[in-house]
């Protein structure tokens, strides 16, 4: 993880920048603290994520807050952080301008903001699953091209707001730099035209750097940075701080989901390996038809049999796909590349406990977050019925 962060920093060649780690990918304290120690900032999307980033020692000056719908309490938290609030609340609609201004007025602070534009990319240009492509016209994210002038005018009219930067995010799990660069170019064009009237401090080209889940990924995270820096230079914006918001690429490969075999089921010529981890622990295969590589706990002498690896959850989509393993069922498997959007998207569906987390560095365990007892779930469910009976 540290090496990944260092490789990204190096790609900036000493130019002013912030690697704002997208906390949503993996919010475990040891992970966020390790990235903070490597000089990363944070991209957050909720009050709790903001509170966590601050608690992990990330400077408010290196935190940006994205998201289409922020509560007043969340805006207040962003405004109250540090001596001047966070680096930027990323405004995602014309309507949000007045809301942020009102909270700034109430808190007696100037809100540092950036405008997140929707780059209106052709959905086919964004080479990823439809659910994680954000930079197209049909997405809820960012200010549409047609509304950008209106949003900028509204910001200019609000004395409580200071426009610090412009932001864009094309999508996630991009396995080529093209869409990222096209989105950045749209952003830089706007920044160039705006600068004559308005000083800017940063441009933020978002996250989305893809990783190799087994089917290959020809580009490295640093390639995105290098490609976008070349555009930034071409646009004459070299003096602006460049923010990027990687999540997955910093953490995915560093986490595995470990599952024990509960049972094998062989029927009608098909082998099912029923394991004790399910879609509640790792939702990506069910939600995005994502494929994660799976390896047995001990390497089989002859991987020769196809197994459908599935979990215990009562859903057909609780299915990790067909994998070639030994004929004899393994005692358990490791599901690879689960370090991003694994635990953070886990749920207690079917009354299942959230997974335990074990943190390893240099071959040794440095921290363990134990699994909560399953009875916690029963207590929680009962508590809600007691509360409603009282009210
Ligand atoms: N910045 C913004 C504004 C974002 O919306 C996202 C991700 C990121 C940065 C970080 O993107 P990354 O570098 O991690 O690709 N749950 C899905 C991914 C959802 C991504 C949402 N936004 C998955 O498991 O593939």
Short mmCIF file of N, CA and C and ligand atoms in Angstrom, two decimals, residues 22 24 43 66 116 132 169 172-173 207-209 245-248 284 288 341 345, ligand 1:
data_model
loop_
_atom_site.label_atom_id
_atom_site.label_comp_id
_atom_site.label_asym_id
_atom_site.label_seq_id
_atom_site.Cartn_x
_atom_site.Cartn_y
_atom_site.Cartn_z
N UNK A 22 -9.74 8.03 -1.61
CA UNK A 22 -11.20 7.89 -1.50
C UNK A 22 -11.50 6.88 -0.40
N UNK A 24 -14.03 5.73 0.90
CA UNK A 24 -15.12 4.76 0.71
C UNK A 24 -14.60 3.40 0.29
N UNK A 43 -10.60 11.94 0.10
CA UNK A 43 -11.85 12.30 -0.55
C UNK A 43 -12.93 11.59 0.25
N UNK A 66 -17.01 15.03 -1.52
CA UNK A 66 -17.87 14.86 -2.70
C UNK A 66 -19.23 14.32 -2.27
N UNK A 116 -17.99 20.63 -8.90
CA UNK A 116 -17.80 19.35 -9.59
C UNK A 116 -18.65 19.35 -10.84
N UNK A 132 -20.87 1.95 -12.25
CA UNK A 132 -19.78 2.76 -11.69
C UNK A 132 -19.22 3.76 -12.71
N UNK A 169 -15.01 13.67 -12.14
CA UNK A 169 -14.74 12.24 -11.89
C UNK A 169 -15.44 11.46 -13.00
N UNK A 172 -15.29 4.66 -12.29
CA UNK A 172 -14.41 3.83 -11.48
C UNK A 172 -13.97 2.60 -12.28
N UNK A 173 -12.85 2.01 -11.85
CA UNK A 173 -12.30 0.82 -12.53
C UNK A 173 -12.10 1.10 -14.03
N UNK A 207 -10.90 10.10 -9.22
CA UNK A 207 -10.25 8.79 -9.06
C UNK A 207 -10.67 7.88 -10.20
N UNK A 208 -10.65 6.57 -9.92
CA UNK A 208 -11.13 5.62 -10.92
C UNK A 208 -10.05 4.76 -11.54
N UNK A 209 -8.80 4.87 -11.05
CA UNK A 209 -7.71 4.10 -11.65
C UNK A 209 -7.99 2.61 -11.48
N UNK A 245 -8.13 11.48 -6.80
CA UNK A 245 -8.93 10.83 -5.75
C UNK A 245 -8.96 9.32 -5.89
N UNK A 246 -7.82 8.66 -5.87
CA UNK A 246 -7.84 7.20 -6.03
C UNK A 246 -8.34 6.49 -4.78
N UNK A 247 -9.12 5.45 -4.97
CA UNK A 247 -9.54 4.61 -3.85
C UNK A 247 -9.04 3.20 -4.09
N UNK A 248 -9.76 2.50 -4.97
CA UNK A 248 -9.49 1.09 -5.26
C UNK A 248 -8.00 0.77 -5.49
N UNK A 284 -19.56 -7.12 -4.59
CA UNK A 284 -19.23 -6.76 -5.97
C UNK A 284 -19.69 -7.78 -7.02
N UNK A 288 -22.21 -6.04 -9.52
CA UNK A 288 -21.62 -5.60 -10.81
C UNK A 288 -21.19 -6.77 -11.68
N UNK A 341 -13.83 -1.78 -1.55
CA UNK A 341 -15.28 -1.98 -1.67
C UNK A 341 -15.68 -3.39 -1.24
N UNK A 345 -18.74 -2.19 1.91
CA UNK A 345 -20.07 -2.42 1.35
C UNK A 345 -20.74 -3.63 1.97
N1 LIG B 1 -13.96 10.19 -6.40
C1 LIG B 1 -15.28 10.13 -6.58
C2 LIG B 1 -16.04 11.36 -6.73
C3 LIG B 1 -15.92 8.87 -6.62
O1 LIG B 1 -17.23 8.82 -6.82
C4 LIG B 1 -15.16 7.69 -6.48
C5 LIG B 1 -15.78 6.38 -6.49
C6 LIG B 1 -13.77 7.81 -6.29
C7 LIG B 1 -13.21 9.08 -6.27
C8 LIG B 1 -12.87 6.62 -6.11
O2 LIG B 1 -12.88 5.79 -7.22
P1 LIG B 1 -11.85 4.57 -7.31
O3 LIG B 1 -10.47 5.16 -7.45
O4 LIG B 1 -11.98 3.77 -6.08
O5 LIG B 1 -12.28 3.82 -8.52
N2 LIG B 1 -18.36 0.04 -5.32
C9 LIG B 1 -17.83 0.10 -6.66
C10 LIG B 1 -17.04 1.35 -6.91
C11 LIG B 1 -17.85 2.59 -6.67
C12 LIG B 1 -17.06 3.82 -6.87
C13 LIG B 1 -17.80 5.03 -6.44
N3 LIG B 1 -17.05 6.23 -6.58
C14 LIG B 1 -16.99 -1.15 -6.90
O6 LIG B 1 -16.92 -1.98 -6.02
O7 LIG B 1 -16.43 -1.32 -7.97
#
